[in-house]
């Protein structure tokens, strides 16, 4: 247990590190260059610390953080696999890290070539015609895909389609993205086996005849089960004039085995920060490229990488393109990592990854289903969802179980998602975990199930060995303290506090 | 190269454990008709040294800023990055972690983001900042969506001096969401106040102005603020060059409602434009309408200070179709880099850096203006970018600079044909006097004015 002061509470006035280049041009009076009314009145109250203080502070913070490099991270839906170090090395090469997006094409041939090839690899892996690499994350891919679908319907004069169907197990970004594209969402029920309830789908398609713009789904879905009726579902939606959007968050289960394009999907995003091993960075950056079927290619954002007699170049989007969805070309350094990963693994390697991810998940599921309720008891893909309902009856929740797992030096599963499972514990081990780690996790989960019966206070008070104990979320939301106030900083002149606080 | 640790024998044992004879048994739910019946058509696997060689060969075909001094800005800026920044943000306890859903095991990242939010508030003099958005362009989009509100309708007025790529991005979202964009023209390289006044209607939800604007010029933000707030519109200030905040008046000083900025300047590698860092700040009373993650301070069950993700009822995982934004994954690692960068430069260093940009850019502008045929396109004050009319077509000049291993300015005619032959130059603190002189001499040679 310990507290690390904020960087603002460290240092002393006047302390700094020397990191600036020489001021080697003749200095002119500030007022001559910048009339007074444009000048900043009070400097930003940034820290005043020496280099060693910066280094120690952020090193300490890193020690108060847990990543895949530290231990097991079975956070469902997030695919927390090992992030290969060679990817970090290639993404740091100056020829990638230190290039300007607006430099001429002749000065960035290697970058455009890499993106050109990566686009084709992703198209092949997803079974789609072409790909845009612009979206910065999965949710950004979703809104981009929905805008493409919207443009497609509009191009056909089909302007009354304003509904997007979304299964009840879907991730929150799906409905949020649909709203952004100005669609109404209609929730689809799941059936007893965890797939889309096809009878309900038919009912909704009939009820909203002529109004369905798209169905968004992921397969395997958020329960980790593969929807066997996907071909029928795709057929039904297409017959009703809708398009199929594939949320690729779960693509780690299917590489080289099946492809969204072959299942009938029209738009697919991949979360490269999940499936393609690019690190999640404590919350980002990721990359969420989308692939589209042939009929949607004209609507893709531009520009797109192209190859001609003069080498690689950026081809402007055509007249039907929706336009661009961000500045520049995408999260390039993330794309470099994904490219590195695909080249390292090759076609057989990618398939082996998915098969191993499926095996690891099934291994855990079989071992844990006697101690925890498994609401959908069938072969899973790369992840599975347990319910803590049995423990809940003893007064212990999924949250308490998650907090207790922390005491064993592991990150817990995703909890309370998907919403269709009570007290959900969503477990995704990924393919990069050893048998020993899986066995260790099984032992921990069994011990916790036993503690829930015999010594529930161990769970209710957990975690016990982390740097802080269970944190008060209610207080945080009721009295939001989102930034360190200069007026409570000791030793700061009052006027600094005042200016910084006025809007 | 494989990162799957378990051996064939181990996997066989695991299969037996789950009651399967082969992996095929586990894949049985996938119908045959959707199975891929051939290997993926991808290049074969490479070992680590071969991958390194391949990527090195691609990287070497690009003009990196260590070998090509750059006078190109236009949204991406070449600032000095102290070596502590990458050394620290690349610690793998940070970069291999997920969004801090379990705060007790993520205090490091949470505290860093809390420090980041504080620093963004300090730089902008706004009251609250979020944990980051994708980039500057999508941050402007999010700010606009927030101003437009849940109806998705209304009008938004945008200055033509907003980065052309940002305007293009905004246009797509406006079409999809259903609000109207009105563009306001320019006067002497800045937003025309008269045109702005005319564009604002009772339906205007927001006015978007970039400061310093795309041409590097400083806008008359106080006048713009008055006109904006005379109607009920919100003032959204877009910033692509936050280094300017070391010396120019910040948005809070002129009553901005939302700041949407690109934070790449603050310690992130340029990386061909991505990943970048969306900064977002606003006023306290608007925080419940804000997009993205927020980190808040709280206490644990032992009374110790700690940090958590908070005000999450705004977000997609709880509010779903009624969320304030669809964002989930953001750009945390770059927010961490910015935090370390700002801590490293510190209060004095950040100001000194900004003043160097200002001085070096003015030195360069004055030097180039001495060359026959080059003249400032606009007369307004500027920070580290300035537009010059050129005596030859801008592409021709840039091609000749390229032959001399210099990255020239932005060819303005690409987006502003009305200005004819003109280049937008950027000079940060990273450029040396020698490099500026090399550029000026090259321009003299190229345009035939060299002795
Ligand atoms: C099923 C699912 N869909 C969509 C997303 C959103 O992806 P991102 O966080 O990259 O925006 C996620 C990620 O959490 C997810 O798990």
mmCIF file of C-alpha atoms in Angstrom, chain A residues 234-385:
data_model
loop_
_atom_site.group_PDB
_atom_site.id
_atom_site.type_symbol
_atom_site.label_atom_id
_atom_site.label_comp_id
_atom_site.label_asym_id
_atom_site.label_seq_id
_atom_site.Cartn_x
_atom_site.Cartn_y
_atom_site.Cartn_z
ATOM 1 C CA UNK A 234 -27.187 -13.005 -43.920
ATOM 2 C CA UNK A 235 -29.642 -14.198 -46.530
ATOM 3 C CA UNK A 236 -32.623 -12.880 -44.583
ATOM 4 C CA UNK A 237 -31.063 -9.450 -44.044
ATOM 5 C CA UNK A 238 -29.940 -9.158 -47.661
ATOM 6 C CA UNK A 239 -33.357 -10.210 -48.905
ATOM 7 C CA UNK A 240 -34.815 -7.411 -46.796
ATOM 8 C CA UNK A 241 -32.464 -4.953 -48.495
ATOM 9 C CA UNK A 242 -30.148 -4.534 -45.500
ATOM 10 C CA UNK A 243 -26.381 -4.693 -45.305
ATOM 11 C CA UNK A 244 -24.342 -6.782 -42.864
ATOM 12 C CA UNK A 245 -21.725 -5.181 -40.655
ATOM 13 C CA UNK A 246 -19.157 -7.421 -38.945
ATOM 14 C CA UNK A 247 -17.712 -6.204 -35.658
ATOM 15 C CA UNK A 248 -14.286 -7.814 -35.867
ATOM 16 C CA UNK A 249 -13.410 -7.586 -32.198
ATOM 17 C CA UNK A 250 -13.531 -11.384 -32.062
ATOM 18 C CA UNK A 251 -11.540 -12.127 -35.194
ATOM 19 C CA UNK A 252 -8.805 -13.816 -33.190
ATOM 20 C CA UNK A 253 -10.978 -16.931 -33.349
ATOM 21 C CA UNK A 254 -11.225 -17.240 -37.094
ATOM 22 C CA UNK A 255 -8.046 -16.316 -38.945
ATOM 23 C CA UNK A 256 -7.491 -18.693 -41.818
ATOM 24 C CA UNK A 257 -10.510 -20.759 -40.742
ATOM 25 C CA UNK A 258 -13.415 -18.694 -41.976
ATOM 26 C CA UNK A 259 -13.819 -15.148 -43.250
ATOM 27 C CA UNK A 260 -16.561 -12.580 -42.690
ATOM 28 C CA UNK A 261 -16.744 -12.037 -46.447
ATOM 29 C CA UNK A 262 -17.490 -15.723 -46.957
ATOM 30 C CA UNK A 263 -20.161 -15.587 -44.250
ATOM 31 C CA UNK A 264 -21.972 -12.897 -46.208
ATOM 32 C CA UNK A 265 -20.858 -9.702 -44.483
ATOM 33 C CA UNK A 266 -20.597 -6.503 -46.506
ATOM 34 C CA UNK A 267 -18.406 -4.451 -44.142
ATOM 35 C CA UNK A 268 -15.872 -5.709 -41.597
ATOM 36 C CA UNK A 269 -13.648 -3.965 -39.129
ATOM 37 C CA UNK A 270 -10.635 -5.507 -37.460
ATOM 38 C CA UNK A 271 -9.240 -4.243 -34.164
ATOM 39 C CA UNK A 272 -5.542 -4.506 -34.933
ATOM 40 C CA UNK A 273 -4.869 -3.800 -31.250
ATOM 41 C CA UNK A 274 -6.583 -7.085 -30.495
ATOM 42 C CA UNK A 275 -6.178 -9.611 -33.296
ATOM 43 C CA UNK A 276 -2.919 -8.320 -34.761
ATOM 44 C CA UNK A 277 -1.007 -8.039 -31.488
ATOM 45 C CA UNK A 278 -0.464 -4.290 -31.469
ATOM 46 C CA UNK A 279 -0.273 -3.167 -27.854
ATOM 47 C CA UNK A 280 -3.283 -1.533 -26.315
ATOM 48 C CA UNK A 281 -1.188 1.261 -24.814
ATOM 49 C CA UNK A 282 -3.182 1.559 -21.605
ATOM 50 C CA UNK A 283 -6.266 2.557 -23.586
ATOM 51 C CA UNK A 284 -4.950 3.212 -27.079
ATOM 52 C CA UNK A 285 -3.816 3.848 -29.761
ATOM 53 C CA UNK A 286 -5.379 1.088 -31.771
ATOM 54 C CA UNK A 287 -6.395 0.808 -35.381
ATOM 55 C CA UNK A 288 -9.754 -0.249 -36.807
ATOM 56 C CA UNK A 289 -9.376 -0.678 -40.569
ATOM 57 C CA UNK A 290 -12.485 -1.751 -42.423
ATOM 58 C CA UNK A 291 -12.885 -3.980 -45.409
ATOM 59 C CA UNK A 292 -15.848 -3.779 -47.759
ATOM 60 C CA UNK A 293 -17.440 -5.998 -50.380
ATOM 61 C CA UNK A 294 -17.172 -5.080 -54.042
ATOM 62 C CA UNK A 295 -20.411 -3.102 -54.289
ATOM 63 C CA UNK A 296 -19.279 -0.786 -51.475
ATOM 64 C CA UNK A 297 -15.789 -0.017 -52.799
ATOM 65 C CA UNK A 298 -16.829 3.259 -54.502
ATOM 66 C CA UNK A 299 -17.958 4.618 -51.125
ATOM 67 C CA UNK A 300 -14.710 4.001 -49.238
ATOM 68 C CA UNK A 301 -12.958 6.981 -47.676
ATOM 69 C CA UNK A 302 -9.980 8.222 -49.603
ATOM 70 C CA UNK A 303 -7.272 8.540 -50.522
ATOM 71 C CA UNK A 304 -6.294 4.893 -51.050
ATOM 72 C CA UNK A 305 -2.759 3.598 -51.620
ATOM 73 C CA UNK A 306 -2.134 2.651 -55.243
ATOM 74 C CA UNK A 307 0.677 1.379 -57.419
ATOM 75 C CA UNK A 308 1.563 2.517 -60.932
ATOM 76 C CA UNK A 309 4.468 2.879 -63.294
ATOM 77 C CA UNK A 310 5.990 5.656 -61.207
ATOM 78 C CA UNK A 311 5.775 3.673 -57.986
ATOM 79 C CA UNK A 312 3.374 3.973 -55.099
ATOM 80 C CA UNK A 313 0.994 6.890 -54.741
ATOM 81 C CA UNK A 314 -2.163 8.072 -53.018
ATOM 82 C CA UNK A 315 -5.176 7.796 -55.224
ATOM 83 C CA UNK A 316 -7.909 10.312 -54.595
ATOM 84 C CA UNK A 317 -11.272 8.902 -53.695
ATOM 85 C CA UNK A 318 -13.844 8.753 -56.455
ATOM 86 C CA UNK A 319 -17.010 10.847 -56.705
ATOM 87 C CA UNK A 320 -19.089 8.467 -54.554
ATOM 88 C CA UNK A 321 -16.603 8.285 -51.677
ATOM 89 C CA UNK A 322 -17.962 9.411 -48.318
ATOM 90 C CA UNK A 323 -14.803 11.537 -47.884
ATOM 91 C CA UNK A 324 -12.176 11.186 -45.199
ATOM 92 C CA UNK A 325 -12.898 10.159 -41.603
ATOM 93 C CA UNK A 326 -9.788 11.678 -40.047
ATOM 94 C CA UNK A 327 -6.695 13.676 -40.935
ATOM 95 C CA UNK A 328 -3.902 11.791 -42.753
ATOM 96 C CA UNK A 329 -3.879 8.052 -43.425
ATOM 97 C CA UNK A 330 -4.558 6.211 -40.206
ATOM 98 C CA UNK A 331 -2.660 5.197 -37.091
ATOM 99 C CA UNK A 332 0.379 4.454 -39.202
ATOM 100 C CA UNK A 333 2.774 3.223 -36.516
ATOM 101 C CA UNK A 334 0.101 0.797 -35.320
ATOM 102 C CA UNK A 335 -0.275 -0.358 -38.925
ATOM 103 C CA UNK A 336 3.496 -0.920 -39.137
ATOM 104 C CA UNK A 337 3.241 -3.228 -36.123
ATOM 105 C CA UNK A 338 0.337 -5.149 -37.665
ATOM 106 C CA UNK A 339 2.236 -5.495 -40.921
ATOM 107 C CA UNK A 340 5.252 -6.811 -39.030
ATOM 108 C CA UNK A 341 3.057 -9.326 -37.230
ATOM 109 C CA UNK A 342 1.383 -10.619 -40.382
ATOM 110 C CA UNK A 343 4.749 -11.018 -42.117
ATOM 111 C CA UNK A 344 6.191 -12.769 -39.057
ATOM 112 C CA UNK A 345 3.366 -15.279 -38.808
ATOM 113 C CA UNK A 346 2.434 -15.942 -42.409
ATOM 114 C CA UNK A 347 -0.742 -17.769 -43.449
ATOM 115 C CA UNK A 348 -0.148 -20.940 -41.434
ATOM 116 C CA UNK A 349 0.970 -18.999 -38.407
ATOM 117 C CA UNK A 350 -2.215 -16.929 -38.367
ATOM 118 C CA UNK A 351 -4.337 -20.042 -38.528
ATOM 119 C CA UNK A 352 -2.306 -21.656 -35.782
ATOM 120 C CA UNK A 353 -2.909 -18.536 -33.655
ATOM 121 C CA UNK A 354 -6.671 -18.801 -33.979
ATOM 122 C CA UNK A 355 -6.742 -22.546 -33.406
ATOM 123 C CA UNK A 356 -4.587 -22.182 -30.319
ATOM 124 C CA UNK A 357 -6.744 -19.350 -28.995
ATOM 125 C CA UNK A 358 -9.803 -21.579 -29.368
ATOM 126 C CA UNK A 359 -8.064 -24.484 -27.667
ATOM 127 C CA UNK A 360 -6.892 -22.382 -24.721
ATOM 128 C CA UNK A 361 -10.396 -21.011 -24.190
ATOM 129 C CA UNK A 362 -12.036 -24.434 -24.309
ATOM 130 C CA UNK A 363 -9.432 -25.798 -21.922
ATOM 131 C CA UNK A 364 -10.272 -23.118 -19.351
ATOM 132 C CA UNK A 365 -14.000 -23.427 -19.913
ATOM 133 C CA UNK A 366 -14.056 -27.173 -19.322
ATOM 134 C CA UNK A 367 -12.033 -26.785 -16.152
ATOM 135 C CA UNK A 368 -14.117 -23.980 -14.681
ATOM 136 C CA UNK A 369 -17.656 -25.005 -15.466
ATOM 137 C CA UNK A 370 -18.026 -27.149 -12.392
ATOM 138 C CA UNK A 371 -17.302 -24.264 -10.042
ATOM 139 C CA UNK A 372 -19.088 -21.523 -11.970
ATOM 140 C CA UNK A 373 -22.304 -21.474 -13.922
ATOM 141 C CA UNK A 374 -21.763 -21.766 -17.660
ATOM 142 C CA UNK A 375 -25.009 -20.394 -19.094
ATOM 143 C CA UNK A 376 -24.290 -21.453 -22.672
ATOM 144 C CA UNK A 377 -22.751 -24.865 -22.311
ATOM 145 C CA UNK A 378 -21.329 -25.614 -25.741
ATOM 146 C CA UNK A 379 -17.985 -25.577 -27.455
ATOM 147 C CA UNK A 380 -16.658 -22.054 -27.361
ATOM 148 C CA UNK A 381 -14.399 -20.221 -29.729
ATOM 149 C CA UNK A 382 -11.649 -17.906 -28.434
ATOM 150 C CA UNK A 383 -13.522 -16.868 -25.282
ATOM 151 C CA UNK A 384 -16.431 -17.856 -23.057
ATOM 152 C CA UNK A 385 -18.702 -16.271 -20.508
#
